[in-house]
Amino acid sequence: MVEEQSLLGKYIIIFLVVSGYWIISIATVFVNKTLLSHIELDAPIFINLSQTLVTALICYGKKTLSILFPHTFSFPDTNIWDRQIIKTILPVSIMFTGMIASNNLCLKYVSVAFYYIGRSLTTIFNVLFTFLILGEKTSKKCMLCCGVIIAGFWMGVDQEHFAGSLSIAGTIFGILGSLSLSLYSIWTKKILPKVDGQVWALSYANNVYASILFIPIMILNDEIPIITNYPYLREPFFWAILLGGGVCGFLIGFFTSLQIKYTSALTHNISGTAKACAQTILATYWYQETKSFMWWFSNLVILAASAAYARIKQLDMEKKHRQGPSYSKV
């Protein structure tokens, strides 16, 4: 009886974590789309800056609480202003800055419905850079999945062009977002051992450094006059949306970690794929968009190939674990 209750409790926690990830992830995309396209503020770098600042302040708040209440809260004892720490983490922070900037710029120019297709090449760049940087080869089955993803991406872009709604700039930023996300993930994997695997410390440093990097970019992008002349700058609803976007940006990272912790990396990938499908359907309903059969088919192709890739990679990792160090990468 106790075992059944324990199992039930575990399933309830998993349900709440996965549900939370879906809600926060979808809300983040819609809030960012509102900030970038529907409140007439043409200052995407400023919006990025506000989000990294909010996350940095949340991390700083947790760090302060860990000092005041060490028995209740904990935070890695890392000095982000140490020269060696800056030298170690700054390359990752530059990729992190490029990733969130290109992601939001992609979302600025494309619809939420097309956003998943525009950002669907991350797996392709993962395979490429994992080989170039880490020297890890990918199995032929995974390569086949990558080929199908590229075909789905091309089909989706073609359908957007056929419908007259294709944004070249948005598509390019989507590809750059996929590229920078791939590089960020790979370099994070290399850097984490150098900071004792402290995810909170890396997140804190990344968001602080990114906030600093965004300031000159914002100035070069000539956003200061746009911000100072923005008619809703003093309106509470504007700051509420801006703050909401920052909190969502923090929470998505938090729930991603929780989902991986309470399930697995494979379940996280499958959950993310299913979430993307729900997000696309919700976006077409919310913005009253009508899409062709081939457009939906391109989404299905990408979703199925991405799920298959995740499953094959998981099986490869299990095989590697069973055969031990002598197993050679395929």
Coordinates of N, CA, C and O in Angstrom, one line a residue, residues 125-269:
F125 N 22.6 20.8 -36.7 CA 23.8 21.5 -36.3 C 24.5 20.7 -35.1 O 25.7 20.7 -35.0
N126 N 23.6 20.1 -34.3 CA 24.2 19.3 -33.2 C 25.1 18.2 -33.7 O 26.2 17.9 -33.2
V127 N 24.6 17.5 -34.7 CA 25.3 16.4 -35.3 C 26.6 16.9 -35.9 O 27.7 16.3 -35.7
L128 N 26.5 18.0 -36.7 CA 27.7 18.6 -37.3 C 28.8 19.1 -36.3 O 29.9 18.7 -36.4
F129 N 28.4 19.8 -35.3 CA 29.3 20.4 -34.4 C 29.8 19.4 -33.4 O 30.9 19.5 -32.9
T130 N 29.0 18.4 -33.1 CA 29.4 17.3 -32.2 C 30.6 16.6 -32.8 O 31.6 16.2 -32.2
F131 N 30.5 16.4 -34.1 CA 31.6 15.8 -34.9 C 32.9 16.7 -35.0 O 34.0 16.3 -34.7
L132 N 32.6 18.0 -35.3 CA 33.7 18.9 -35.5 C 34.4 19.3 -34.2 O 35.7 19.4 -34.2
I133 N 33.7 19.5 -33.2 CA 34.2 20.0 -31.9 C 34.6 18.8 -30.9 O 35.7 18.8 -30.3
L134 N 33.7 17.8 -30.8 CA 33.9 16.8 -29.8 C 34.5 15.5 -30.5 O 34.9 14.6 -29.8
G135 N 34.5 15.4 -31.8 CA 35.0 14.3 -32.5 C 34.1 13.0 -32.4 O 34.5 11.9 -32.7
E136 N 32.8 13.2 -32.1 CA 31.9 12.1 -32.0 C 31.1 11.9 -33.3 O 30.5 12.8 -33.8
K137 N 31.1 10.6 -33.7 CA 30.4 10.3 -35.0 C 29.0 10.0 -34.7 O 28.6 9.6 -33.5
T138 N 28.1 10.0 -35.7 CA 26.7 9.7 -35.5 C 26.3 8.6 -36.4 O 26.8 8.4 -37.5
S139 N 25.4 7.7 -35.9 CA 25.0 6.5 -36.6 C 24.3 6.9 -37.9 O 23.8 8.0 -38.1
K140 N 24.3 5.9 -38.8 CA 23.6 6.1 -40.1 C 22.1 6.3 -40.0 O 21.5 7.1 -40.7
K141 N 21.5 5.7 -39.0 CA 20.1 5.9 -38.7 C 19.8 7.3 -38.3 O 18.8 7.9 -38.7
C142 N 20.7 7.9 -37.5 CA 20.5 9.2 -37.0 C 20.7 10.2 -38.2 O 20.0 11.2 -38.3
M143 N 21.7 9.9 -39.1 CA 21.9 10.7 -40.2 C 20.7 10.7 -41.2 O 20.3 11.7 -41.8
L144 N 20.0 9.5 -41.3 CA 18.8 9.4 -42.1 C 17.7 10.3 -41.5 O 17.0 11.0 -42.2
C145 N 17.6 10.3 -40.2 CA 16.6 11.2 -39.5 C 16.9 12.7 -39.8 O 16.0 13.5 -40.0
C146 N 18.2 13.0 -39.8 CA 18.6 14.4 -40.1 C 18.2 14.8 -41.5 O 17.7 15.9 -41.7
G147 N 18.4 13.9 -42.4 CA 18.0 14.1 -43.8 C 16.5 14.4 -43.9 O 16.0 15.3 -44.7
V148 N 15.7 13.6 -43.2 CA 14.2 13.8 -43.2 C 13.9 15.2 -42.6 O 13.0 15.9 -43.0
I149 N 14.6 15.6 -41.5 CA 14.3 16.9 -40.9 C 14.6 18.0 -41.9 O 13.8 19.0 -42.0
I150 N 15.7 17.9 -42.6 CA 16.0 18.9 -43.6 C 14.9 19.0 -44.7 O 14.5 20.1 -45.1
A151 N 14.5 17.8 -45.1 CA 13.4 17.8 -46.1 C 12.1 18.4 -45.6 O 11.4 19.2 -46.3
G152 N 11.8 18.2 -44.3 CA 10.6 18.8 -43.7 C 10.8 20.3 -43.6 O 9.8 21.1 -43.8
F153 N 12.0 20.7 -43.2 CA 12.2 22.2 -43.1 C 12.1 22.8 -44.5 O 11.4 23.9 -44.6
W154 N 12.7 22.2 -45.5 CA 12.6 22.8 -46.8 C 11.1 22.8 -47.3 O 10.7 23.8 -47.9
M155 N 10.4 21.8 -47.0 CA 9.0 21.7 -47.4 C 8.2 22.9 -46.7 O 7.3 23.5 -47.3
G156 N 8.4 23.1 -45.4 CA 7.7 24.1 -44.6 C 8.0 25.5 -45.2 O 7.1 26.3 -45.3
V157 N 9.3 25.7 -45.5 CA 9.7 27.0 -46.0 C 9.0 27.3 -47.4 O 8.6 28.3 -47.7
D158 N 9.0 26.2 -48.2 CA 8.4 26.3 -49.5 C 6.9 26.6 -49.4 O 6.3 27.4 -50.2
Q159 N 6.2 26.0 -48.4 CA 4.8 26.3 -48.2 C 4.5 27.7 -47.7 O 3.6 28.3 -48.1
E160 N 5.4 28.2 -46.9 CA 5.3 29.6 -46.5 C 5.5 30.5 -47.7 O 4.8 31.5 -47.8
H161 N 6.5 30.2 -48.5 CA 6.7 31.0 -49.7 C 5.5 31.0 -50.7 O 5.0 32.0 -51.2
F162 N 4.9 29.8 -50.8 CA 3.7 29.6 -51.7 C 2.5 30.4 -51.1 O 1.8 30.9 -51.9
A163 N 2.4 30.5 -49.8 CA 1.3 31.2 -49.2 C 1.6 32.7 -49.2 O 0.7 33.5 -48.8
G164 N 2.8 33.1 -49.5 CA 3.1 34.6 -49.6 C 3.4 35.1 -48.2 O 3.5 36.4 -48.0
S165 N 3.7 34.3 -47.2 CA 4.0 34.7 -45.8 C 5.4 34.5 -45.4 O 5.7 34.6 -44.2
L166 N 6.3 34.1 -46.3 CA 7.7 33.7 -45.9 C 8.5 35.0 -45.6 O 8.5 35.9 -46.4
S167 N 9.1 35.0 -44.5 CA 10.0 36.1 -44.1 C 11.5 35.5 -44.2 O 11.9 34.6 -43.5
I168 N 12.2 36.1 -45.2 CA 13.6 35.6 -45.4 C 14.4 35.9 -44.1 O 15.2 35.1 -43.7
A169 N 14.2 37.2 -43.6 CA 15.0 37.6 -42.4 C 14.7 36.6 -41.2 O 15.5 36.2 -40.5
G170 N 13.4 36.3 -41.0 CA 13.0 35.4 -40.0 C 13.5 34.0 -40.1 O 13.9 33.4 -39.1
T171 N 13.5 33.5 -41.4 CA 14.1 32.2 -41.6 C 15.6 32.2 -41.3 O 16.1 31.2 -40.8
I172 N 16.3 33.2 -41.8 CA 17.8 33.3 -41.6 C 18.0 33.3 -40.1 O 18.9 32.6 -39.5
F173 N 17.3 34.2 -39.3 CA 17.5 34.2 -37.9 C 17.1 32.9 -37.2 O 17.7 32.5 -36.2
G174 N 16.1 32.2 -37.8 CA 15.8 30.9 -37.2 C 17.0 29.9 -37.4 O 17.3 29.1 -36.5
I175 N 17.6 29.9 -38.6 CA 18.8 29.1 -38.8 C 19.9 29.4 -37.9 O 20.6 28.6 -37.3
L176 N 20.1 30.8 -37.7 CA 21.2 31.2 -36.8 C 20.9 30.8 -35.4 O 21.8 30.5 -34.6
G177 N 19.6 30.9 -35.0 CA 19.2 30.5 -33.7 C 19.5 29.0 -33.4 O 20.0 28.6 -32.4
S178 N 19.2 28.2 -34.4 CA 19.5 26.7 -34.3 C 21.0 26.5 -34.2 O 21.4 25.7 -33.4
L179 N 21.8 27.2 -35.0 CA 23.2 27.1 -35.0 C 23.8 27.5 -33.6 O 24.6 26.7 -33.0
S180 N 23.4 28.7 -33.1 CA 23.9 29.1 -31.9 C 23.5 28.3 -30.7 O 24.2 28.1 -29.7
L181 N 22.2 27.8 -30.7 CA 21.7 26.9 -29.7 C 22.6 25.6 -29.6 O 22.9 25.1 -28.6
S182 N 22.9 25.1 -30.8 CA 23.7 23.9 -30.9 C 25.1 24.1 -30.3 O 25.6 23.3 -29.5
L183 N 25.7 25.2 -30.7 CA 27.1 25.5 -30.2 C 27.0 25.8 -28.7 O 27.9 25.3 -27.9
Y184 N 26.0 26.5 -28.2 CA 25.8 26.8 -26.8 C 25.7 25.5 -26.0 O 26.4 25.3 -25.0
S185 N 24.9 24.5 -26.5 CA 24.7 23.2 -25.8 C 26.0 22.5 -25.7 O 26.4 21.9 -24.7
I186 N 26.8 22.4 -26.8 CA 28.0 21.6 -26.9 C 29.1 22.3 -26.0 O 29.7 21.6 -25.2
W187 N 29.2 23.6 -26.0 CA 30.2 24.2 -25.2 C 29.8 24.2 -23.7 O 30.7 24.2 -22.9
T188 N 28.5 24.3 -23.5 CA 28.1 24.2 -22.1 C 28.5 22.8 -21.5 O 29.0 22.7 -20.4
K189 N 28.4 21.8 -22.3 CA 28.8 20.4 -21.9 C 30.3 20.4 -21.6 O 30.7 19.7 -20.7
K190 N 31.1 21.2 -22.4 CA 32.5 21.2 -22.1 C 32.9 22.0 -20.9 O 33.9 21.8 -20.2
I191 N 32.1 23.1 -20.7 CA 32.5 24.1 -19.7 C 32.0 23.7 -18.3 O 32.7 24.0 -17.3
L192 N 30.9 23.0 -18.2 CA 30.3 22.7 -16.9 C 31.3 22.0 -15.9 O 31.3 22.3 -14.7
P193 N 32.1 21.0 -16.4 CA 33.0 20.4 -15.5 C 34.0 21.4 -14.9 O 34.6 21.2 -13.8
K194 N 34.3 22.4 -15.6 CA 35.3 23.4 -15.2 C 34.7 24.3 -14.1 O 35.5 25.0 -13.4
V195 N 33.4 24.3 -13.9 CA 32.8 25.1 -12.8 C 32.1 24.1 -11.9 O 31.1 24.4 -11.2
D196 N 32.6 22.9 -11.8 CA 32.2 21.8 -10.9 C 30.7 21.5 -11.1 O 30.0 21.1 -10.2
G197 N 30.3 21.6 -12.4 CA 28.9 21.2 -12.7 C 27.8 22.0 -12.1 O 26.7 21.6 -12.0
Q198 N 28.2 23.3 -11.7 CA 27.2 24.2 -11.0 C 26.4 24.9 -12.1 O 26.8 25.9 -12.6
V199 N 25.2 24.4 -12.3 CA 24.3 25.0 -13.3 C 23.8 26.3 -12.9 O 23.7 27.3 -13.7
W200 N 23.5 26.5 -11.6 CA 23.1 27.9 -11.1 C 24.2 28.9 -11.3 O 23.9 30.0 -11.8
A201 N 25.4 28.5 -11.1 CA 26.5 29.5 -11.2 C 26.7 29.8 -12.7 O 26.9 31.0 -13.1
L202 N 26.6 28.8 -13.6 CA 26.7 29.1 -15.0 C 25.5 30.0 -15.5 O 25.8 30.9 -16.3
S203 N 24.3 29.7 -15.1 CA 23.2 30.5 -15.5 C 23.3 32.0 -15.0 O 23.0 32.9 -15.7
Y204 N 23.8 32.1 -13.8 CA 24.0 33.5 -13.2 C 25.0 34.2 -14.0 O 24.8 35.4 -14.5
A205 N 26.1 33.6 -14.3 CA 27.2 34.2 -15.0 C 26.8 34.5 -16.4 O 27.0 35.6 -17.0
N206 N 26.1 33.6 -17.1 CA 25.7 33.8 -18.5 C 24.8 35.0 -18.6 O 24.9 35.8 -19.5
N207 N 23.8 35.1 -17.7 CA 22.8 36.2 -17.8 C 23.4 37.5 -17.4 O 23.0 38.6 -18.0
V208 N 24.4 37.5 -16.5 CA 25.1 38.8 -16.1 C 25.9 39.3 -17.3 O 25.9 40.4 -17.7
Y209 N 26.7 38.3 -17.8 CA 27.6 38.7 -19.0 C 26.8 39.1 -20.2 O 27.1 40.0 -20.9
A210 N 25.7 38.4 -20.5 CA 24.8 38.7 -21.6 C 24.2 40.1 -21.5 O 24.1 40.8 -22.4
S211 N 23.8 40.4 -20.2 CA 23.2 41.7 -20.0 C 24.2 42.8 -20.3 O 23.9 43.9 -20.9
I212 N 25.5 42.6 -20.0 CA 26.6 43.6 -20.3 C 26.8 43.6 -21.8 O 26.9 44.7 -22.4
L213 N 26.8 42.5 -22.4 CA 27.1 42.4 -23.9 C 25.9 43.1 -24.7 O 26.1 43.7 -25.7
F214 N 24.7 43.0 -24.2 CA 23.6 43.5 -24.9 C 23.5 45.1 -24.9 O 23.0 45.7 -25.8
I215 N 24.2 45.7 -23.9 CA 24.2 47.2 -23.8 C 24.8 47.8 -25.1 O 24.2 48.7 -25.7
P216 N 26.1 47.5 -25.4 CA 26.6 48.1 -26.6 C 25.9 47.7 -27.9 O 25.8 48.5 -28.9
I217 N 25.4 46.4 -28.0 CA 24.6 46.0 -29.1 C 23.3 46.8 -29.3 O 23.0 47.2 -30.4
M218 N 22.7 47.1 -28.2 CA 21.5 47.9 -28.2 C 21.8 49.3 -28.6 O 21.0 49.9 -29.4
I219 N 22.9 49.9 -28.2 CA 23.3 51.2 -28.6 C 23.6 51.2 -30.1 O 23.2 52.1 -30.9
L220 N 24.4 50.2 -30.6 CA 24.7 50.2 -32.0 C 23.5 49.9 -32.9 O 23.4 50.4 -34.0
N221 N 22.5 49.3 -32.3 CA 21.2 49.0 -33.1 C 20.3 50.2 -33.0 O 19.2 50.2 -33.5
D222 N 20.8 51.3 -32.4 CA 20.1 52.6 -32.4 C 18.7 52.4 -31.7 O 17.7 53.0 -32.1
E223 N 18.7 51.7 -30.6 CA 17.4 51.5 -29.9 C 17.1 52.5 -28.8 O 16.0 52.5 -28.3
I224 N 18.1 53.2 -28.3 CA 17.9 54.2 -27.2 C 16.9 55.2 -27.6 O 15.9 55.4 -26.8
P225 N 16.9 55.9 -28.8 CA 15.8 56.8 -29.1 C 14.5 56.2 -29.2 O 13.5 56.8 -28.8
I226 N 14.4 54.9 -29.7 CA 13.2 54.2 -29.8 C 12.6 54.0 -28.4 O 11.3 54.2 -28.2
I227 N 13.4 53.6 -27.4 CA 12.9 53.3 -26.1 C 12.5 54.6 -25.4 O 11.4 54.7 -24.8
T228 N 13.3 55.7 -25.5 CA 12.9 56.9 -24.8 C 11.7 57.6 -25.4 O 11.0 58.3 -24.7
N229 N 11.4 57.3 -26.7 CA 10.2 57.9 -27.3 C 9.0 57.0 -27.4 O 8.0 57.3 -28.0
Y230 N 9.2 55.8 -26.7 CA 8.1 54.8 -26.8 C 6.9 55.4 -26.0 O 7.0 55.7 -24.8
P231 N 5.7 55.5 -26.6 CA 4.5 56.1 -25.9 C 4.0 55.4 -24.7 O 3.4 56.0 -23.9
Y232 N 4.3 54.0 -24.6 CA 3.7 53.3 -23.5 C 4.8 53.0 -22.4 O 4.6 52.1 -21.6
L233 N 5.9 53.8 -22.4 CA 7.0 53.5 -21.5 C 6.6 53.6 -20.1 O 7.1 53.0 -19.2
R234 N 5.6 54.5 -19.8 CA 5.2 54.7 -18.4 C 3.9 53.9 -18.0 O 3.4 54.1 -16.9
E235 N 3.5 53.1 -19.0 CA 2.3 52.3 -18.7 C 2.6 51.0 -17.9 O 3.5 50.3 -18.3
P236 N 1.8 50.7 -16.9 CA 2.1 49.5 -16.1 C 2.0 48.2 -16.9 O 2.7 47.3 -16.6
F237 N 1.0 48.2 -17.8 CA 0.9 46.9 -18.6 C 2.1 46.6 -19.4 O 2.4 45.4 -19.6
F238 N 2.8 47.6 -19.9 CA 4.0 47.4 -20.7 C 5.1 46.7 -19.8 O 5.7 45.7 -20.1
W239 N 5.3 47.3 -18.6 CA 6.3 46.7 -17.7 C 5.9 45.3 -17.1 O 6.7 44.5 -16.8
A240 N 4.6 45.1 -17.0 CA 4.1 43.8 -16.6 C 4.4 42.8 -17.6 O 4.9 41.7 -17.3
I241 N 4.2 43.1 -18.9 CA 4.5 42.1 -20.0 C 6.0 41.9 -20.1 O 6.5 40.8 -20.2
L242 N 6.8 43.0 -19.9 CA 8.2 42.9 -20.0 C 8.8 42.0 -18.8 O 9.6 41.1 -19.0
L243 N 8.2 42.3 -17.6 CA 8.7 41.5 -16.5 C 8.2 40.0 -16.6 O 8.9 39.1 -16.3
G244 N 7.0 39.8 -17.2 CA 6.5 38.5 -17.4 C 7.3 37.7 -18.3 O 7.6 36.5 -18.1
G245 N 7.8 38.4 -19.4 CA 8.7 37.7 -20.3 C 10.0 37.3 -19.7 O 10.6 36.2 -19.9
G246 N 10.6 38.2 -18.8 CA 11.8 37.8 -18.1 C 11.6 36.7 -17.1 O 12.4 35.8 -17.0
V247 N 10.5 36.6 -16.4 CA 10.2 35.5 -15.5 C 10.0 34.2 -16.2 O 10.5 33.2 -15.8
C248 N 9.3 34.3 -17.4 CA 9.1 33.1 -18.2 C 10.4 32.6 -18.7 O 10.6 31.4 -18.7
G249 N 11.3 33.5 -19.1 CA 12.7 33.1 -19.6 C 13.4 32.3 -18.5 O 14.1 31.4 -18.8
F250 N 13.3 32.8 -17.2 CA 13.9 32.1 -16.1 C 13.2 30.7 -15.8 O 13.9 29.7 -15.7
L251 N 11.9 30.7 -15.8 CA 11.1 29.5 -15.5 C 11.3 28.4 -16.5 O 11.3 27.2 -16.1
I252 N 11.5 28.8 -17.8 CA 11.6 27.7 -18.8 C 12.9 26.9 -18.5 O 12.9 25.7 -18.7
G253 N 14.0 27.6 -18.1 CA 15.2 26.9 -17.8 C 15.0 26.0 -16.5 O 15.5 24.9 -16.5
F254 N 14.3 26.6 -15.6 CA 14.0 25.8 -14.3 C 13.2 24.6 -14.6 O 13.6 23.5 -14.1
F255 N 12.1 24.7 -15.3 CA 11.3 23.5 -15.6 C 11.9 22.5 -16.5 O 11.7 21.3 -16.5
T256 N 12.8 23.0 -17.4 CA 13.6 22.1 -18.3 C 14.5 21.2 -17.4 O 14.5 20.0 -17.6
S257 N 15.1 21.8 -16.4 CA 16.0 21.0 -15.5 C 15.2 20.0 -14.7 O 15.5 18.9 -14.5
L258 N 14.0 20.5 -14.2 CA 13.1 19.6 -13.4 C 12.6 18.4 -14.2 O 12.6 17.3 -13.8
Q259 N 12.2 18.7 -15.5 CA 11.7 17.6 -16.3 C 12.7 16.6 -16.6 O 12.4 15.4 -16.6
I260 N 14.0 17.0 -16.9 CA 15.1 16.0 -17.1 C 15.4 15.3 -15.8 O 15.6 14.1 -15.8
K261 N 15.3 16.0 -14.7 CA 15.6 15.3 -13.4 C 14.6 14.3 -13.0 O 14.9 13.2 -12.6
Y262 N 13.3 14.5 -13.2 CA 12.2 13.6 -12.8 C 11.8 12.6 -13.9 O 11.1 11.7 -13.6
T263 N 12.3 12.8 -15.1 CA 12.0 11.8 -16.2 C 13.4 11.4 -16.7 O 14.1 10.6 -16.1
S264 N 13.7 11.8 -17.9 CA 15.0 11.5 -18.6 C 15.2 12.5 -19.7 O 14.3 13.2 -20.1
A265 N 16.4 12.5 -20.3 CA 16.7 13.4 -21.4 C 15.8 13.0 -22.6 O 15.3 13.9 -23.3
L266 N 15.6 11.7 -22.8 CA 14.7 11.2 -23.9 C 13.3 11.7 -23.7 O 12.7 12.2 -24.6
T267 N 12.8 11.5 -22.5 CA 11.4 12.0 -22.2 C 11.3 13.5 -22.4 O 10.3 14.0 -22.9
H268 N 12.3 14.2 -22.0 CA 12.4 15.7 -22.2 C 12.3 16.0 -23.7 O 11.5 16.9 -24.1
N269 N 13.0 15.3 -24.5 CA 13.0 15.5 -26.0 C 11.7 15.2 -26.6 O 11.1 16.0 -27.4

